[in-house]
Short mmCIF file of C-alpha atoms in Angstrom, two decimals:
data_model
loop_
_atom_site.label_atom_id
_atom_site.label_comp_id
_atom_site.label_asym_id
_atom_site.label_seq_id
_atom_site.Cartn_x
_atom_site.Cartn_y
_atom_site.Cartn_z
CA MET A 1 0.00 0.00 0.00
CA GLU A 2 0.97 3.59 -0.54
CA ILE A 3 0.87 6.23 2.18
CA LYS A 4 1.63 9.90 1.60
CA VAL A 5 2.09 12.65 4.14
CA LEU A 6 1.37 16.05 2.60
CA GLY A 7 2.95 19.07 4.21
CA THR A 8 5.16 22.04 3.47
CA GLY A 9 7.60 21.35 6.27
CA CYS A 10 5.96 22.83 9.34
CA SER A 11 6.33 21.17 12.72
CA LYS A 12 2.87 19.56 12.58
CA CYS A 13 3.71 18.00 9.21
CA LYS A 14 6.86 16.44 10.63
CA ALA A 15 4.89 15.18 13.61
CA LEU A 16 2.37 13.50 11.30
CA GLU A 17 5.12 11.83 9.29
CA LYS A 18 6.72 10.44 12.44
CA LEU A 19 3.42 9.18 13.89
CA THR A 20 2.53 7.55 10.58
CA ARG A 21 5.84 5.71 10.50
CA ASP A 22 5.28 4.61 14.11
CA ALA A 23 1.77 3.40 13.31
CA VAL A 24 2.91 1.40 10.29
CA ALA A 25 5.77 -0.11 12.27
CA GLU A 26 3.39 -1.10 15.06
CA LEU A 27 1.01 -2.72 12.60
CA GLY A 28 3.95 -4.52 11.05
CA ILE A 29 2.65 -4.16 7.50
CA GLN A 30 4.38 -3.39 4.25
CA ALA A 31 3.75 0.18 3.22
CA GLU A 32 5.55 2.81 1.24
CA ILE A 33 5.55 6.10 3.12
CA GLU A 34 6.35 9.24 1.21
CA LYS A 35 6.57 12.81 2.45
CA VAL A 36 5.27 15.22 -0.18
CA GLU A 37 6.60 18.76 0.27
CA ASP A 38 6.13 20.15 -3.21
CA ILE A 39 3.27 22.65 -3.12
CA TYR A 40 2.21 21.75 -6.69
CA LYS A 41 1.83 18.10 -5.79
CA ILE A 42 0.06 18.92 -2.54
CA MET A 43 -2.43 21.10 -4.38
CA SER A 44 -3.11 18.37 -6.93
CA PHE A 45 -4.73 16.40 -4.14
CA GLY A 46 -7.11 19.29 -3.55
CA VAL A 47 -5.97 19.72 0.03
CA MET A 48 -6.04 23.20 1.53
CA SER A 49 -5.04 22.54 5.08
CA THR A 50 -1.85 20.76 5.86
CA PRO A 51 -0.75 18.35 7.17
CA ALA A 52 -2.79 15.75 5.34
CA LEU A 53 -2.64 11.98 5.20
CA VAL A 54 -3.29 10.16 1.93
CA ILE A 55 -3.73 6.40 1.82
CA ASN A 56 -3.86 4.76 -1.61
CA GLN A 57 -4.63 8.13 -3.27
CA LYS A 58 -7.49 8.89 -0.88
CA ILE A 59 -7.37 11.79 1.57
CA VAL A 60 -8.22 10.45 5.02
CA VAL A 61 -7.18 13.33 7.26
CA SER A 62 -6.44 16.98 6.59
CA GLY A 63 -5.54 19.92 8.78
CA ARG A 64 -4.77 18.04 11.96
CA VAL A 65 -2.46 15.48 13.52
CA PRO A 66 -4.36 12.35 14.59
CA SER A 67 -3.09 9.97 17.27
CA VAL A 68 -1.13 6.80 16.48
CA SER A 69 -4.15 4.63 17.29
CA GLU A 70 -6.35 6.65 14.94
CA ILE A 71 -3.78 6.37 12.17
CA LYS A 72 -3.63 2.62 12.75
CA ASP A 73 -7.42 2.44 12.37
CA LEU A 74 -7.31 4.50 9.18
CA VAL A 75 -4.53 2.40 7.70
CA THR A 76 -6.33 -0.86 8.45
CA LYS A 77 -9.64 0.43 7.10
CA ASN A 78 -8.18 1.73 3.86
CA GLN A 79 -5.88 -1.15 3.07
CA MET B 1 -12.29 10.81 57.97
CA HIS B 2 -9.20 11.13 55.83
CA LYS B 3 -9.54 7.61 54.46
CA LYS B 4 -13.15 8.15 53.60
CA PHE B 5 -12.28 11.34 51.75
CA ASN B 6 -9.56 9.55 49.80
CA ARG B 7 -11.97 6.80 48.86
CA ILE B 8 -14.50 9.30 47.58
CA VAL B 9 -11.86 11.09 45.52
CA ARG B 10 -10.68 7.80 44.08
CA TYR B 11 -14.23 6.78 43.25
CA PHE B 12 -14.86 9.96 41.31
CA THR B 13 -11.52 9.81 39.54
CA ASN B 14 -12.26 6.27 38.41
CA LEU B 15 -15.74 7.25 37.34
CA LEU B 16 -14.32 10.09 35.30
CA ILE B 17 -11.70 7.91 33.64
CA ASP B 18 -14.36 5.34 32.88
CA MET B 19 -16.59 7.94 31.27
CA MET B 20 -13.75 9.25 29.20
CA ASN B 21 -13.08 5.77 27.92
CA LYS B 22 -16.68 4.98 27.16
CA LYS B 23 -18.61 8.02 26.18
CA VAL B 24 -16.67 11.16 25.61
CA ILE B 25 -19.91 13.14 25.65
CA TRP B 26 -19.99 12.94 29.45
CA VAL B 27 -16.70 14.77 29.84
CA PRO B 28 -18.06 18.29 29.27
CA VAL B 29 -21.27 17.48 31.18
CA VAL B 30 -19.25 16.60 34.27
CA LEU B 31 -16.46 19.13 33.93
CA ILE B 32 -18.46 22.27 33.13
CA PRO B 33 -20.10 22.51 36.61
CA VAL B 34 -16.66 21.98 38.16
CA TRP B 35 -15.35 24.75 35.94
CA VAL B 36 -18.14 27.15 36.96
CA PHE B 37 -17.55 26.38 40.65
CA ILE B 38 -13.81 27.04 40.50
CA TYR B 39 -14.19 30.15 38.34
CA HIS B 40 -16.70 31.73 40.70
CA ASN B 41 -14.72 31.01 43.84
CA LEU B 42 -11.32 31.97 42.52
CA GLN B 43 -11.18 35.39 44.16
CA ASN B 44 -12.21 33.97 47.55
CA PHE B 45 -9.74 31.17 47.24
CA THR B 46 -6.95 33.57 46.30
CA ASP B 47 -7.65 35.83 49.28
CA TRP B 48 -7.90 32.84 51.60
CA PHE B 49 -4.62 31.44 50.30
CA ILE B 50 -2.71 34.74 50.49
CA ASP B 51 -4.13 36.12 53.75
CA ARG B 52 -4.80 32.99 55.80
CA ILE B 53 -2.40 30.32 54.59
CA LEU B 54 0.63 32.42 53.72
CA GLN B 55 -0.39 35.17 56.18
CA LEU B 56 1.21 37.87 54.11
CA GLU B 57 0.90 41.52 55.01
CA LYS B 58 -1.94 43.16 53.11
CA GLY B 59 -1.14 46.06 50.79
CA LYS B 60 2.56 45.29 50.59
CA HIS B 61 3.97 45.28 47.06
CA ILE B 62 5.08 41.64 47.05
CA THR B 63 1.78 40.47 48.56
CA GLU B 64 -0.33 42.22 45.97
CA ALA B 65 1.94 41.03 43.14
CA LEU B 66 1.52 37.46 44.37
CA ARG B 67 -2.23 37.92 44.76
CA PHE B 68 -2.39 39.21 41.18
CA PHE B 69 -0.58 36.13 39.90
CA VAL B 70 -2.45 33.54 41.98
CA PHE B 71 -5.74 34.99 40.75
CA GLU B 72 -4.97 35.90 37.12
CA PHE B 73 -3.06 32.83 35.99
CA PRO B 74 -5.72 30.19 36.80
CA LYS B 75 -8.44 32.59 35.65
CA VAL B 76 -6.92 33.03 32.19
CA LEU B 77 -6.18 29.29 31.92
CA LEU B 78 -9.77 28.45 32.84
CA LEU B 79 -11.11 30.88 30.26
CA LEU B 80 -8.71 29.56 27.61
CA THR B 81 -9.66 25.94 28.29
CA LEU B 82 -13.40 26.49 28.08
CA ILE B 83 -13.43 28.79 25.06
CA ILE B 84 -10.89 26.78 23.07
CA PHE B 85 -12.96 23.67 23.75
CA VAL B 86 -16.15 25.33 22.51
CA VAL B 87 -14.41 26.97 19.54
CA GLY B 88 -12.70 23.65 18.77
CA ILE B 89 -16.11 22.02 18.39
CA ILE B 90 -17.59 24.91 16.38
CA ARG B 91 -14.58 24.80 14.07
CA THR B 92 -15.26 21.22 13.06
CA PHE B 93 -18.24 22.64 11.17
CA PHE B 94 -16.18 25.30 9.39
CA THR B 95 -13.51 23.58 7.34
CA PRO B 96 -11.43 25.63 4.88
CA GLU B 97 -13.13 23.67 2.08
CA ARG B 98 -16.56 24.86 3.17
CA THR B 99 -15.34 28.42 3.62
CA ARG B 100 -13.96 28.36 0.10
CA LYS B 101 -17.25 27.06 -1.23
CA ALA B 102 -19.08 29.91 0.51
CA LEU B 103 -16.73 32.50 -0.98
CA GLU B 104 -16.56 31.18 -4.55
CA GLY B 105 -17.55 33.80 -7.08
CA LYS B 106 -18.51 36.33 -4.39
CA ARG B 107 -17.89 39.83 -5.62
CA THR B 108 -16.37 42.82 -3.88
CA PHE B 109 -17.90 44.06 -0.68
CA THR B 110 -20.18 41.19 0.40
CA GLY B 111 -17.37 38.76 -0.26
CA ASN B 112 -14.94 40.79 1.84
CA VAL B 113 -17.34 40.97 4.77
CA MET B 114 -17.98 37.22 4.60
CA ALA B 115 -14.29 36.37 4.22
CA ALA B 116 -13.23 38.50 7.19
CA THR B 117 -15.97 37.02 9.38
CA LEU B 118 -15.24 33.44 8.33
CA GLY B 119 -11.56 34.16 8.97
CA ILE B 120 -12.29 34.36 12.70
CA ILE B 121 -13.84 30.92 12.91
CA THR B 122 -12.15 28.87 10.18
CA PRO B 123 -9.16 26.94 11.49
CA PHE B 124 -6.00 28.56 10.22
CA CYS B 125 -2.31 28.01 10.73
CA SER B 126 0.22 30.23 9.02
CA CYS B 127 1.98 27.10 7.74
CA SER B 128 -1.00 26.36 5.50
CA ALA B 129 -1.35 29.95 4.24
CA ILE B 130 0.02 28.98 0.81
CA PRO B 131 -2.19 25.95 0.07
CA LEU B 132 -5.14 27.99 1.30
CA PHE B 133 -4.26 30.97 -0.90
CA LEU B 134 -3.82 28.74 -3.97
CA GLY B 135 -6.99 26.82 -3.23
CA PHE B 136 -9.03 30.01 -2.90
CA ILE B 137 -7.65 31.67 -6.03
CA GLU B 138 -7.99 28.54 -8.14
CA SER B 139 -11.65 28.06 -7.36
CA GLY B 140 -12.42 31.65 -8.29
CA VAL B 141 -12.42 33.49 -4.98
CA PRO B 142 -11.40 37.07 -5.92
CA LEU B 143 -7.95 38.26 -4.84
CA GLY B 144 -9.27 41.00 -2.55
CA VAL B 145 -11.69 38.61 -0.84
CA THR B 146 -8.84 36.13 -0.30
CA PHE B 147 -6.84 38.92 1.32
CA SER B 148 -9.68 39.81 3.67
CA PHE B 149 -9.54 36.21 4.87
CA LEU B 150 -5.74 36.16 5.16
CA ILE B 151 -5.75 39.36 7.23
CA SER B 152 -8.53 38.42 9.62
CA ALA B 153 -7.61 34.75 10.18
CA PRO B 154 -4.36 35.24 12.09
CA MET B 155 -5.17 38.63 13.62
CA ILE B 156 -8.54 37.86 15.17
CA ASN B 157 -8.36 34.51 16.89
CA GLU B 158 -9.90 33.02 19.99
CA VAL B 159 -6.71 33.15 22.06
CA ALA B 160 -6.32 36.90 21.47
CA ILE B 161 -9.97 37.52 22.27
CA ILE B 162 -9.98 35.48 25.50
CA LEU B 163 -6.78 37.08 26.78
CA LEU B 164 -8.04 40.57 26.03
CA TYR B 165 -11.31 39.73 27.76
CA GLY B 166 -9.53 38.19 30.74
CA LEU B 167 -7.07 41.03 31.28
CA PHE B 168 -9.02 44.10 30.10
CA GLY B 169 -12.69 43.15 30.07
CA TRP B 170 -15.20 42.67 27.29
CA LYS B 171 -15.10 46.25 25.97
CA VAL B 172 -11.49 46.09 24.86
CA ALA B 173 -12.05 42.58 23.43
CA ALA B 174 -15.05 43.83 21.45
CA ILE B 175 -13.12 46.86 20.20
CA TYR B 176 -10.33 44.59 19.05
CA ILE B 177 -12.68 42.26 17.15
CA GLY B 178 -14.61 45.16 15.62
CA THR B 179 -11.64 47.15 14.44
CA GLY B 180 -9.81 44.01 13.29
CA LEU B 181 -12.81 43.10 11.13
CA VAL B 182 -13.03 46.61 9.68
CA ILE B 183 -9.32 46.55 8.78
CA ALA B 184 -9.62 43.10 7.16
CA ILE B 185 -12.73 44.04 5.20
CA PHE B 186 -11.48 47.40 3.91
CA SER B 187 -7.91 46.31 3.20
CA GLY B 188 -9.14 43.35 1.15
CA TRP B 189 -11.72 45.49 -0.59
CA LEU B 190 -9.10 48.10 -1.50
CA ILE B 191 -6.67 45.47 -2.80
CA GLY B 192 -9.55 44.14 -4.92
CA LEU B 193 -10.28 47.63 -6.30
CA LEU B 194 -6.63 48.13 -7.26
CA LYS B 195 -6.89 45.06 -9.52
CA ARG B 196 -3.39 43.90 -8.82
CA GLU B 197 -3.85 40.31 -10.01
CA LYS B 198 -0.79 40.78 -12.22
CA TRP B 199 1.29 41.19 -9.07
CA VAL B 200 0.56 37.65 -8.05
CA GLU B 201 3.32 35.26 -9.17
CA PRO B 202 2.33 34.32 -12.75
CA TRP B 203 2.33 30.56 -12.16
CA VAL B 204 -0.51 30.87 -9.66
CA TYR B 205 -3.10 31.74 -12.30
CA GLN B 206 -1.65 29.35 -14.88
CA ALA B 207 -1.73 26.40 -12.57
CA HIS B 208 -4.70 24.10 -12.77
CA PHE B 209 -4.61 21.55 -10.08
CA GLY B 210 -7.92 19.97 -10.89
CA ASN B 211 -9.18 17.31 -8.52
CA LYS B 212 -11.41 19.57 -6.50
CA GLU B 213 -13.38 16.71 -5.07
CA VAL B 214 -12.37 16.70 -1.48
CA VAL B 215 -13.55 13.78 0.53
CA GLU B 216 -14.69 15.20 3.82
CA GLU B 217 -14.24 13.30 7.00
CA LYS B 218 -17.50 12.12 8.47
CA LEU B 219 -17.78 13.31 12.04
CA ASN B 220 -20.28 12.32 14.67
CA PHE B 221 -20.84 14.37 17.79
CA ALA B 222 -18.54 12.30 19.99
CA LYS B 223 -15.77 12.83 17.46
CA ARG B 224 -16.37 16.57 17.42
CA ILE B 225 -16.08 16.67 21.21
CA ASN B 226 -12.90 14.67 20.93
CA LEU B 227 -11.54 17.23 18.47
CA GLY B 228 -12.47 19.99 20.92
CA ILE B 229 -10.49 18.23 23.64
CA GLU B 230 -7.59 17.78 21.21
CA ALA B 231 -7.66 21.52 20.47
CA VAL B 232 -7.49 22.31 24.20
CA LYS B 233 -4.53 19.97 24.69
CA GLU B 234 -2.71 21.37 21.71
CA ILE B 235 -3.30 25.10 22.21
CA VAL B 236 -3.29 25.32 26.01
CA GLY B 237 -0.30 22.96 26.06
CA LYS B 238 1.52 25.37 23.78
CA VAL B 239 0.57 28.74 25.27
CA TRP B 240 0.31 28.24 29.05
CA LEU B 241 3.98 29.02 29.55
CA PHE B 242 3.79 32.30 27.60
CA VAL B 243 0.66 33.29 29.46
CA GLY B 244 2.34 32.47 32.79
CA LEU B 245 5.49 34.40 31.94
CA GLY B 246 3.47 37.36 30.73
CA ILE B 247 1.47 37.46 33.96
CA VAL B 248 4.64 37.10 36.06
CA VAL B 249 6.10 40.10 34.25
CA GLY B 250 2.79 41.93 34.69
CA ALA B 251 2.74 41.13 38.42
CA GLY B 252 6.42 42.02 38.80
CA VAL B 253 6.45 45.45 37.23
CA HIS B 254 3.30 46.31 39.18
CA GLY B 255 4.71 49.48 40.72
CA TYR B 256 8.39 49.13 39.84
CA VAL B 257 8.86 50.84 36.47
CA PRO B 258 7.79 54.48 36.81
CA GLN B 259 4.68 55.31 34.80
CA GLU B 260 6.01 58.64 33.59
CA PHE B 261 8.87 56.95 31.73
CA MET B 262 6.69 54.86 29.39
CA ALA B 263 4.03 57.54 29.19
CA SER B 264 6.55 60.09 27.97
CA LEU B 265 7.75 57.60 25.37
CA MET B 266 4.50 56.10 24.09
CA GLY B 267 1.74 58.04 25.77
CA LYS B 268 -1.23 59.75 24.22
CA SER B 269 0.37 63.15 23.84
CA VAL B 270 3.26 61.81 21.77
CA TRP B 271 2.11 62.04 18.16
CA TYR B 272 4.59 59.55 16.74
CA SER B 273 3.81 56.82 19.29
CA VAL B 274 1.32 55.03 17.00
CA PRO B 275 3.47 54.79 13.83
CA LEU B 276 6.49 53.95 15.96
CA SER B 277 4.70 51.04 17.65
CA VAL B 278 3.46 49.73 14.27
CA LEU B 279 7.00 49.85 12.85
CA ILE B 280 8.43 48.10 15.90
CA GLY B 281 5.68 45.49 15.63
CA ILE B 282 6.32 44.34 12.05
CA PRO B 283 9.65 42.54 12.56
CA LEU B 284 8.55 41.24 15.94
CA TYR B 285 6.71 38.00 15.73
CA SER B 286 4.67 36.48 18.48
CA ASN B 287 1.41 34.69 18.89
CA ALA B 288 -1.46 36.30 20.76
CA ALA B 289 -0.62 34.38 23.94
CA GLY B 290 2.75 36.04 24.21
CA ILE B 291 1.76 39.54 23.19
CA VAL B 292 -1.41 40.24 25.21
CA PRO B 293 0.23 40.07 28.66
CA ILE B 294 2.97 42.39 27.37
CA VAL B 295 0.33 44.78 26.08
CA SER B 296 -1.32 44.74 29.49
CA VAL B 297 1.98 45.75 31.07
CA LEU B 298 2.41 48.54 28.50
CA ILE B 299 -1.04 49.92 29.25
CA GLU B 300 -0.49 49.78 32.98
CA LYS B 301 2.74 51.69 32.52
CA GLY B 302 1.00 54.57 30.82
CA VAL B 303 1.02 53.58 27.16
CA SER B 304 -2.30 54.69 25.70
CA LEU B 305 -4.90 52.11 24.60
CA GLY B 306 -4.77 53.03 20.89
CA THR B 307 -0.99 52.77 20.76
CA ALA B 308 -1.03 49.42 22.58
CA LEU B 309 -3.76 47.99 20.30
CA ALA B 310 -1.87 49.17 17.21
CA PHE B 311 1.26 47.49 18.51
CA MET B 312 -0.57 44.23 19.13
CA MET B 313 -2.26 44.22 15.71
CA SER B 314 1.03 44.94 14.01
CA VAL B 315 2.83 42.13 15.82
CA ILE B 316 0.25 39.44 15.02
CA GLY B 317 -1.27 40.82 11.80
CA LEU B 318 1.83 41.97 9.96
CA SER B 319 4.47 39.41 10.69
CA LEU B 320 7.68 39.09 8.76
CA PRO B 321 7.70 35.25 8.73
CA GLU B 322 4.25 35.22 7.13
CA MET B 323 5.37 37.73 4.49
CA ILE B 324 8.30 35.46 3.67
CA ILE B 325 5.91 32.51 3.26
CA LEU B 326 3.57 34.59 1.07
CA ARG B 327 6.50 35.74 -1.09
CA LYS B 328 6.26 32.31 -2.79
CA VAL B 329 2.96 33.32 -4.39
CA LEU B 330 3.01 37.13 -4.32
CA THR B 331 5.48 39.52 -5.93
CA MET B 332 7.25 42.16 -3.84
CA PRO B 333 5.06 45.09 -4.99
CA LEU B 334 1.94 43.26 -3.84
CA ILE B 335 3.48 42.42 -0.46
CA VAL B 336 4.49 46.07 -0.02
CA THR B 337 0.98 47.18 -1.01
CA PHE B 338 -0.47 44.70 1.45
CA ILE B 339 1.73 45.93 4.31
CA GLY B 340 1.01 49.54 3.35
CA ILE B 341 -2.77 49.16 3.33
CA VAL B 342 -3.04 47.04 6.48
CA GLY B 343 -0.47 49.24 8.24
CA THR B 344 -2.48 52.36 7.40
CA GLY B 345 -5.61 50.69 8.75
CA ILE B 346 -3.85 49.90 12.02
CA LEU B 347 -2.56 53.50 12.22
CA ILE B 348 -6.08 54.86 11.85
CA VAL B 349 -7.36 52.52 14.57
CA GLY B 350 -4.51 53.55 16.86
CA TYR B 351 -5.10 57.28 16.43
CA LEU B 352 -8.86 56.86 16.69
CA PHE B 353 -8.67 55.12 20.06
CA ASN B 354 -6.06 57.51 21.41
CA TYR B 355 -8.47 60.28 20.46
CA ILE B 356 -11.59 58.66 21.97
CA PHE B 357 -10.15 57.31 25.23
#
């Protein structure tokens, strides 16, 4: 599966990336995690508030940093 | 007696934890009466603590400074917690996507009024200023209307309003909201009238990102309450230290720095005090939590209300870091125009309030 963290490099965006990596590690699944910092690419997802979490091309969270357990839920649901 | 008391406390703590785990809805229902009780008895508790427990001499400088701190700090924290919780829930209904939808195709004045008002309530963080700007422009929100939003969103926020209310009362808070809105509306409107779209970086209007279908998160009420609690943790966790430091400084200078000194520098009778405070405010960058306690010290030391408000607006509304972020999408002339128009608005507000009060 493909997970993307969208964010221009603010502290919340870094936090989301770290929590996502933690969540995936805890789940022990194979996933490609990519941090997208390019504003063009971020905009192509139609997201206006960063950070945002995209799982398999679908926006699941935008504008906030969810907890590890919530990310785990989202990852499992959107597998 | 003591054991019984402990058992009761433990029982209620467990009950509370249980409720939090099961149904988050009960958290506010239980905590709001507790909040009201503490808030209403804070002055009595403070006096009891200072006069009875510490047995400090009344009227002495150090006593009154301590009394000020013991009362103000929990009071402001209580206000922050409650309002941020409520605003956190309200904000789940006002996503940037919905705000954009409401502003699409709106022309001139109505659009500016709506944008400035929505700017207060829509969640905004200066780190997402660029995606927001691009998203607004791309879906056809006029440039001036977008600016009204970008001016009001950081300048008028709940933390600023609560702190102003807590330290100065509702009149000053209302004045701040009112004048902030007027500045946001008129500055955006004026930028719209100037038709300076060509001063936006050319790629902004050429870009077509497509994919405007944004899947919105489905939220039930429990989740909204959870988000409110999250907002409290995040914002109060971040600002409590600034608020505390500000109040310590406020309590400390209570009577130390002579009033005449600041008054002669930035008082009402000094004509250049307003432009000077705006100029000093631009390179300074602080959030509302840090600046309001400082402003309260300034006012106590004889700086006039208009000058202090102008300083505060300049620090949070015209910040250098935000200009640097916006430089990615705006050319220099537009940034200078923006600073010029908003700065003039703040000047007018400053002079007006020095004149009235």
